[in-house]
XYZ file of C-alpha atoms in Angstrom:
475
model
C -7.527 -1.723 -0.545
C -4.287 -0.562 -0.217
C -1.153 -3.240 -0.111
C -0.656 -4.565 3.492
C 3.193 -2.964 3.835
C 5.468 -4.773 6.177
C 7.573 -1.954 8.307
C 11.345 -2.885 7.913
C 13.903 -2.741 11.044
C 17.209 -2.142 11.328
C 20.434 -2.146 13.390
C 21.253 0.479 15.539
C 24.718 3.135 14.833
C 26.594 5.761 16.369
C 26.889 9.309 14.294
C 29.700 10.053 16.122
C 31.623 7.405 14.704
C 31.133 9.084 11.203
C 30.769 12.402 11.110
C 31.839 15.545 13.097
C 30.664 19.468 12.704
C 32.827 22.364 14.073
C 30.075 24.433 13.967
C 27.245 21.808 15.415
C 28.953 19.560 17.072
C 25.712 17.990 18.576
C 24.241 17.358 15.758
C 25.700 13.874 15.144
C 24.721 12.896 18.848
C 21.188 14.322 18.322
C 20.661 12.454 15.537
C 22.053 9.412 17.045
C 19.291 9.791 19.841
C 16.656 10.427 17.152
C 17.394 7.114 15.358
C 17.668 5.024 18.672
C 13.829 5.953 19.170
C 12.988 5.354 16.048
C 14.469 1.993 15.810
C 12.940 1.018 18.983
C 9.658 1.969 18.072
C 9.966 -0.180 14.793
C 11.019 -3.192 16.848
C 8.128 -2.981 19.432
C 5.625 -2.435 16.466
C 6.636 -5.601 14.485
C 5.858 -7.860 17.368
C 2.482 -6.022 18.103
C -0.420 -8.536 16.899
C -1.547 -7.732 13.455
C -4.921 -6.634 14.557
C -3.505 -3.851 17.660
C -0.217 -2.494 14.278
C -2.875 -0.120 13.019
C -3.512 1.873 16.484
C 0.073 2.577 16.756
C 0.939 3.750 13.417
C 0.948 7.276 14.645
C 3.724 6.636 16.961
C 5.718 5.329 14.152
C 4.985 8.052 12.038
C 5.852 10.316 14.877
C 9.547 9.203 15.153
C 9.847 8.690 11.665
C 8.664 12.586 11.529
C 11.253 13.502 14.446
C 14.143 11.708 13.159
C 13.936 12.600 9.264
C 15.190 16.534 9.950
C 18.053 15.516 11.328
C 19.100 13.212 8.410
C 18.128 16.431 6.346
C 20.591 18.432 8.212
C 23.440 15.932 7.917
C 22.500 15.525 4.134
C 22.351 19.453 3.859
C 26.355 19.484 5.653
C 27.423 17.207 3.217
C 26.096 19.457 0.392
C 27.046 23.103 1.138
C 23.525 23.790 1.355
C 22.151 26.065 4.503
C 19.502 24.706 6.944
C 17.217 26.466 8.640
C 19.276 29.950 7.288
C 22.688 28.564 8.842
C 25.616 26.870 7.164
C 26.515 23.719 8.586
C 30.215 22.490 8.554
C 30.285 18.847 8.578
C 32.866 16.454 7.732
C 32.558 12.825 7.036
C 35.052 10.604 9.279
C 34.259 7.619 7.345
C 31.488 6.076 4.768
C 28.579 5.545 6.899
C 27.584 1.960 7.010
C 23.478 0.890 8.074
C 21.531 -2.049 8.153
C 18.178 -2.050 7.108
C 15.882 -5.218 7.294
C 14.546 -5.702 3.741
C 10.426 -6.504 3.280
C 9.559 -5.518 -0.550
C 12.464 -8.565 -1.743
C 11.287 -12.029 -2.409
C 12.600 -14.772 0.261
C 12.290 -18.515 0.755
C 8.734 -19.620 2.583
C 9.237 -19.521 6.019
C 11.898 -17.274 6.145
C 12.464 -13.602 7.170
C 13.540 -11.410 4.901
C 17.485 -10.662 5.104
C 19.219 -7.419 6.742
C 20.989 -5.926 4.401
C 24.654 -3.624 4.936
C 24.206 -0.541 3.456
C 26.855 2.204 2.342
C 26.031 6.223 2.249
C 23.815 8.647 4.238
C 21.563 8.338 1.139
C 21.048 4.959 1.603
C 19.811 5.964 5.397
C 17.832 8.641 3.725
C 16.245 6.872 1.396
C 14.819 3.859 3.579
C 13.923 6.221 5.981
C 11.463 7.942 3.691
C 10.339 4.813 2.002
C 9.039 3.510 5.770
C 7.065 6.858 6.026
C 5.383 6.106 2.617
C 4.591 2.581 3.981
C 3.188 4.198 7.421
C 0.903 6.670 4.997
C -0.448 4.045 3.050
C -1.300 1.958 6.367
C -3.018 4.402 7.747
C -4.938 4.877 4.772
C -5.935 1.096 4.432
C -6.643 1.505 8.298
C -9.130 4.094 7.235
C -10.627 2.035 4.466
C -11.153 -0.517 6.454
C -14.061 1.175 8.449
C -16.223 1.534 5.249
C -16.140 -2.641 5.031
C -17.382 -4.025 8.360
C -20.254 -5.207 9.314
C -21.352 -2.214 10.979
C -22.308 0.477 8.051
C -20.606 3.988 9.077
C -22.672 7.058 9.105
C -22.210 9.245 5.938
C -20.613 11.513 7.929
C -18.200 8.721 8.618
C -17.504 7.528 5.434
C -17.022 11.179 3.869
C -13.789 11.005 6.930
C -12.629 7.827 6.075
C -12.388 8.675 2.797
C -10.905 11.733 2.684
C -8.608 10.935 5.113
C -7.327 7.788 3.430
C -7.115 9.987 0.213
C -4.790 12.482 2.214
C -2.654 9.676 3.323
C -2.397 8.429 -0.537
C -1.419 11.711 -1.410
C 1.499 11.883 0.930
C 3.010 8.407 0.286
C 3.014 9.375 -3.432
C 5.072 12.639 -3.090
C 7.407 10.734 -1.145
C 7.925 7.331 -3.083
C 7.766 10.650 -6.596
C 10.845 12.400 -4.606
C 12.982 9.897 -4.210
C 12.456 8.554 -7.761
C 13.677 12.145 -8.651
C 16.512 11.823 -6.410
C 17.929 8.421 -7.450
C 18.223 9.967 -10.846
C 21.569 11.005 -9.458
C 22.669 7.935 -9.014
C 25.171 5.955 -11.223
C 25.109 2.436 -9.850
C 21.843 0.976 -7.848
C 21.911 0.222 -4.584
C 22.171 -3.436 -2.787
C 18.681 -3.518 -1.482
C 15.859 -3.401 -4.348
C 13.366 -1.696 -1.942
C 14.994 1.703 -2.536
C 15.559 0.820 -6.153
C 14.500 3.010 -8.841
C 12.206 0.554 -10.523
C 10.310 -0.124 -6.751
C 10.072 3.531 -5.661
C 8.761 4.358 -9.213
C 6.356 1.343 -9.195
C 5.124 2.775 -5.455
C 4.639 6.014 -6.725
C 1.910 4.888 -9.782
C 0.630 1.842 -7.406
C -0.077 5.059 -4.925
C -1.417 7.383 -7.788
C -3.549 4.349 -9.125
C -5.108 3.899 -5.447
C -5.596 7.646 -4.895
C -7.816 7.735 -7.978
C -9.743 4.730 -7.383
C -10.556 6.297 -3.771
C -12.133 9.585 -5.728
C -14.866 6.537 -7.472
C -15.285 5.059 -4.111
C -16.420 8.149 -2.671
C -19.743 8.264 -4.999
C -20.368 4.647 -5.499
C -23.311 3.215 -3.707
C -23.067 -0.139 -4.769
C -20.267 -1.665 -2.199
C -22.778 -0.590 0.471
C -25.447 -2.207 -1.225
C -23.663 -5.311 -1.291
C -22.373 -4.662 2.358
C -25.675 -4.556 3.311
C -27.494 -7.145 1.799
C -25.065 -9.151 3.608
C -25.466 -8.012 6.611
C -27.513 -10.143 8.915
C -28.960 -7.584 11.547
C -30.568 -5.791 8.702
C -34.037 -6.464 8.486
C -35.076 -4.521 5.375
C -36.585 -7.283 2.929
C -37.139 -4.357 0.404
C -35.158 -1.348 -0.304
C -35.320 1.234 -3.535
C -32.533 0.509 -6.496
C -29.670 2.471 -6.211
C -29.482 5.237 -8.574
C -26.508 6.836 -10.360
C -26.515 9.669 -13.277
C -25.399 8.710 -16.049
C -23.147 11.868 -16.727
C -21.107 10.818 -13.511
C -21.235 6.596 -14.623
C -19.517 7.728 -17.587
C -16.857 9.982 -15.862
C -16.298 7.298 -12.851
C -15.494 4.819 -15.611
C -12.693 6.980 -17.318
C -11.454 7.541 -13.611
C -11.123 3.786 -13.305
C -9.310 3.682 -16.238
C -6.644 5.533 -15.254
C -6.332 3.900 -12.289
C -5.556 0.928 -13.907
C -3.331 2.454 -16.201
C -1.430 3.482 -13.232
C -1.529 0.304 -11.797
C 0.209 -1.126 -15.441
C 2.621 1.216 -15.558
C 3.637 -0.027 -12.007
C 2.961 -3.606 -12.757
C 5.607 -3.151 -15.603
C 8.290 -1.539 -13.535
C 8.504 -4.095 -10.558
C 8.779 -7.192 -13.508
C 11.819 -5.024 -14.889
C 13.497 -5.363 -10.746
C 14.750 -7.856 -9.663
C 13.523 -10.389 -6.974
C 10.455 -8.170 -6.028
C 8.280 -9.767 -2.986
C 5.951 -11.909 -5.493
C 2.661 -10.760 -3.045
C 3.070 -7.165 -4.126
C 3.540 -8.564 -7.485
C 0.339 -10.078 -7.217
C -1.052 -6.878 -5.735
C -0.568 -4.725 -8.402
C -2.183 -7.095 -11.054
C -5.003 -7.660 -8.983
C -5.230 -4.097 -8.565
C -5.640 -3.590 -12.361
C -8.050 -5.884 -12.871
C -9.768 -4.601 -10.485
C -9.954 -0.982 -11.619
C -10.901 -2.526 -15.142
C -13.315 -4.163 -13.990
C -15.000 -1.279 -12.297
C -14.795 0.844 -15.528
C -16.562 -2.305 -17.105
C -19.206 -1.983 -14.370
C -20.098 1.693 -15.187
C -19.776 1.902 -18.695
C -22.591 -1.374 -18.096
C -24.015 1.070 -15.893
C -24.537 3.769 -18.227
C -25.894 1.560 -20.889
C -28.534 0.158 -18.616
C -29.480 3.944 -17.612
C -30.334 4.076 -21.216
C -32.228 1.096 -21.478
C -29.562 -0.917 -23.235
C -29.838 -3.877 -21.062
C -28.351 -6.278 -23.046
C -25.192 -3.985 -23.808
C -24.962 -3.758 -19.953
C -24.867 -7.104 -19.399
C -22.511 -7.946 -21.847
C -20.260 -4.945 -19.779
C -20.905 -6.938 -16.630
C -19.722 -10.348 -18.097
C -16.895 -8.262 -19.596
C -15.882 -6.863 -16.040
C -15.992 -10.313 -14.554
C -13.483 -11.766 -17.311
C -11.137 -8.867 -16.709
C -11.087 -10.017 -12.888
C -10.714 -13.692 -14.090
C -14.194 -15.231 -13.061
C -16.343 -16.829 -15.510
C -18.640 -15.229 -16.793
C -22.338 -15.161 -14.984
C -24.746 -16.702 -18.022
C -22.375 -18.715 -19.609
C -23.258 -22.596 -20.226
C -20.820 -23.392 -17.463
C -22.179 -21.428 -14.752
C -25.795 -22.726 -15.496
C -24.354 -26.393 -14.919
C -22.874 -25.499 -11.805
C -23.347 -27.487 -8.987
C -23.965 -27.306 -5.217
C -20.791 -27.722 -4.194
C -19.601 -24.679 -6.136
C -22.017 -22.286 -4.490
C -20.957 -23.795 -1.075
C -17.479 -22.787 -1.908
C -18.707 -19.604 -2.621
C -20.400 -18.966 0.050
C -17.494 -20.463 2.500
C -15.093 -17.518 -0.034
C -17.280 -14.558 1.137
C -17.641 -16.074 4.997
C -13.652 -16.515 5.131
C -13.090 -12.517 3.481
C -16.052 -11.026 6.216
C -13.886 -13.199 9.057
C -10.358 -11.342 7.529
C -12.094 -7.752 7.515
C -13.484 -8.582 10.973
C -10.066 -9.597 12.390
C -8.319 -6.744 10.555
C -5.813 -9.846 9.054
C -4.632 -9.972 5.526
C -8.181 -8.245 4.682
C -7.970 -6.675 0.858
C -4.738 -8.203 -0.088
C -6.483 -8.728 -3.569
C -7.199 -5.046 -4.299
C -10.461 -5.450 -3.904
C -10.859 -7.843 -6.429
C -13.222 -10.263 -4.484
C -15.480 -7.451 -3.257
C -15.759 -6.019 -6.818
C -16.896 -9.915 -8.090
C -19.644 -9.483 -5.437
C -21.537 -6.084 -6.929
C -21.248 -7.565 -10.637
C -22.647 -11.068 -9.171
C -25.711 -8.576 -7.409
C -25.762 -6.363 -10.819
C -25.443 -9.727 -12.838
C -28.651 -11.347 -10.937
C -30.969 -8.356 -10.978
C -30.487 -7.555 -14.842
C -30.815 -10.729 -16.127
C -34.012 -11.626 -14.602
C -34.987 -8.260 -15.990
C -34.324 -9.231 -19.475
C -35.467 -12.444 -19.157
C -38.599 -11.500 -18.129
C -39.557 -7.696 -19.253
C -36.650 -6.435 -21.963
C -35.265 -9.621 -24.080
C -32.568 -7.513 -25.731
C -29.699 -9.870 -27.108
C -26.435 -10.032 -25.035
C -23.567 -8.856 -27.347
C -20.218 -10.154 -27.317
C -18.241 -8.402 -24.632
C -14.586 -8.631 -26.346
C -16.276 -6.504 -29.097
C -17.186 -3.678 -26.402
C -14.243 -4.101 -24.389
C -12.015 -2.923 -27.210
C -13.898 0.604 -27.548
C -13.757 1.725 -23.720
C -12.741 5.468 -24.044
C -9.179 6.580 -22.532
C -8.525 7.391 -18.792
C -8.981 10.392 -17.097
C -6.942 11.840 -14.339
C -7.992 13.084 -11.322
C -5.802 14.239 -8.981
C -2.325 16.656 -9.542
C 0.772 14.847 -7.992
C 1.762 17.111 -4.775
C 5.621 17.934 -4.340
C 7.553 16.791 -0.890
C 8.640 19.340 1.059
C 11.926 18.475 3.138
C 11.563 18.658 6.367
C 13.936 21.393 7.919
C 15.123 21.673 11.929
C 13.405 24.138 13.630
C 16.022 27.294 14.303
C 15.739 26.535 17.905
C 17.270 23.020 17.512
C 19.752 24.635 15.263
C 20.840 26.763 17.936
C 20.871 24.466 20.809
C 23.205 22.310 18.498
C 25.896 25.162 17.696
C 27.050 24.030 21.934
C 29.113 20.837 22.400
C 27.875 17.723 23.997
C 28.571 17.609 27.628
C 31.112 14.960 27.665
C 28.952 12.743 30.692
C 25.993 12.485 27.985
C 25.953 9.415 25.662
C 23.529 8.976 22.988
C 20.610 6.808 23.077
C 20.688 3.687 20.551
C 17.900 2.534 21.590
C 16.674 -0.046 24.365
C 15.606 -3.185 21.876
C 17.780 -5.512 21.991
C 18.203 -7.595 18.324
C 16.798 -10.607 18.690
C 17.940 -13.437 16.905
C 15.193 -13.354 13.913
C 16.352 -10.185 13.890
C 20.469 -10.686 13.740
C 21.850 -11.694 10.363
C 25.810 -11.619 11.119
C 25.535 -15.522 12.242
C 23.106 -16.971 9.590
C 21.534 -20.968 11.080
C 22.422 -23.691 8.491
C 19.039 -24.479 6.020
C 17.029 -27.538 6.870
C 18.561 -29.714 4.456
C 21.352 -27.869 3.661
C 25.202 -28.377 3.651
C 27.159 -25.886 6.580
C 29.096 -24.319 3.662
C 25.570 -23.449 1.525
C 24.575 -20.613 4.199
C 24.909 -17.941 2.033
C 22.961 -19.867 -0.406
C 20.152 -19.639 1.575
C 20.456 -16.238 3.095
C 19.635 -15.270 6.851
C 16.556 -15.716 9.262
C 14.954 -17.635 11.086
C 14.896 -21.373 10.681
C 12.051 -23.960 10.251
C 11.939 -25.373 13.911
């Protein structure tokens, strides 16, 4: 379930104003046009409805893919470096100065997050890319979606989904891995803590950790199970045990590991930032519980394939603790009352209504959905023992602490810059007709989206504005 990513805006510039080429001098005014599309398309697709963002994520990614060249060929001016097999003679007028809405920072309730003035074409650069990395891991959590509704997809289907979702994983990690390498360049950090070292490196392992976790996905029946046991148009009142070999339990469970070492390592680098969004916080710890907990759940698995029961159990009761539930057989689930299976019940109603909306579905990595295959695994083994096996239940802290080391899956893939194709490079090498102006785009900023005049806080003094930062207000 990958991490709901809000796509940032931003304020629209003029190239012109800050750089010139004697040897392309369209290129500032082409990029200029490029980024006016872009930013439009970022405004229209933050007031879409939630439910109708994930059908126009291509267009995004589009002008994100149309615009970033051009940045590359400015960046490649700057540099000395050729592009596309030319040199390109560019001089900066003056330090280029952007504004880029901020979503990974942590804000007051109710209000936006702040637009923050950026310095530097790597500051453009690098904001740029991170919003492609956001649009890649959208469209894989638009993917992943499919495998949860109601509505079971064919194999066929799934086997897409999947590997389409891993794809996009894939891609937002070599991105979010690049510009980590890049910033290690840099000798002070920059103003706005989504480009930060610490975030871009916590991206890259909180991508890594969901790519692997995808690979166990793939092969694991038991979501479905759940999915359709659930499922009220299915009338099959008995169906045969899913089955699993116990090589591959064994394997999946090291795979899970690693995902959730991933998901640590991440976990550690956004508390060492600074005012992080605290949802994505929450994100990545749920996210390595939840990839804990599934190693739990296979190891269990592979003990029950070899008629440990008990041992399994224990795993199970083990994986639930990791996730923060209480334990199935414990004294205080056996005294629980009505009420709490009511709430239950209303829990699982109110995350089927969020994956059939397609709003704020999975913001707890999965967590929930996890709780429900241990709960079905939990049930079905115990009355087993109960009733045909009576092995003892050992404690689970004593097989938590010899669960064997991850294993990794997948090899990180390098980002290849984007060049301008030699056409474009050509077409450039002519001056702009002086009649053409370039396009900045037709989105007007409205005022949630203006920070220059911040509104006084509810409550607040006139003078404690900047206390309170920019946005929108209460009323």
């Amino acid at each position: 379930m990958p991490f709901p990513f809000v796509l940032p805006t931003t304020s629209s510039i003029s190239f012109n104003d800050y750089f010139s080429s004697s040897t392309h001098p369209s290129l500032p005014l082409c990029t200029t046009t490029a980024r006016g599309v872009l930013r439009d398309v970022l405004k229209r697709h933050k007031r879409m409805p939630a439910a109708s963002q994930a059908s126009n994520l291509a267009t995004v990614q589009s002008a994100l893919n149309d615009y970033i060249p051009y940045l590359f060929a400015l960046d490649a001016g700057l540099s000395g470096a050729s592009c596309a097999g030319e040199e390109i003679d560019l001089v900066l007028v003056k330090e280029l100065e952007v504004e880029w809405r901020t979503t990974l920072s942590s804000t007051l309730p109710g209000r936006e997050p702040p637009r923050v003035k950026l310095k530097s074409l790597e500051s453009e650069l690098f904001f740029t890319l991170s919003t492609l990395a956001y649009v890649h891991s959208l469209q894989a959590r638009a993917q992943l979606r499919t495998l949860y509704s109601a509505s079971l997809p064919t194999p066929e289907q799934r086997a897409t989904a999947i590997s389409a979702s891993m794809k996009s994983f894939l891609a937002a990690n070599s991105i979010h891995t690049y510009l980590v390498n890049r910033a290690g360049q840099w000798t002070t950090q920059p103003a706005a803590v989504d480009i930060s070292i610490a975030v871009q490196g916590a991206l890259a392992e909180l991508t890594m950790a969901e790519a692997t976790l995808i690979t166990v996905l793939k092969d694991d029946p038991y979501p479905t199970v759940v999915i359709e046991d659930r499922n009220k148009q299915n009338k099959d009142w008995m169906f045969k045990g899913v089955e699993i070999p116990k090589v591959r339990a064994h394997l999946f469970a090291r795979l899970c590991l690693a995902s959730s070492e991933h998901a640590a390592k991440a976990q550690a680098m956004l508390n060492r930032a600074s005012k992080v969004n605290e949802s994505l916080l929450q994100y990545t710890d749920d996210l390595r519980r939840t990839a804990k907990a599934k190693a739990c759940r296979f190891l269990g698995i592979d003990a029950e394939l070899s008629g440990k029961t008990g041992e399994g159990i224990a795993w199970l009761r083990g994986a639930r603790k990791e996730l923060g539930f209480t334990a199935l057989g414990d004294d205080e689930e056996k005294k629980s009352s009505g009420f709490s299976k009511l709430k239950k019940e209303w829990q699982e109603k109110r995350e089927d209504r969020k994956i059939e909306k397609n709003e704020g579905w999975g913001a707890d990595a999965g967590k929930f959905e996890e709780g429900r295959v241990l709960n079905m695994l939990l049930d079905k083994w115990t009355k087993m023992n109960d009733t045909i096996g009576v092995q003892l239940v050992p404690p689970s802290e004593t097989l938590l602490a010899t669960m064997p080391s991850g294993r990794e899956y997948h090899v990180p893939k390098m980002f290849i810059t984007p060049a301008l194709d030699e056409d474009s490079i050509i077409r450039m090498r002519a001056p702009p007709d002086p009649s053409d102006s370039a396009f900045k785009g037709d989105e007007d900023d409205s005022a949630s989206d203006d920070e220059r005049d911040p509104p006084t806080a509810p409550g607040a003094f006139p003078s404690a504005t900047t206390d309170y930062g920019g946005g929108t207000s209460y009323y």
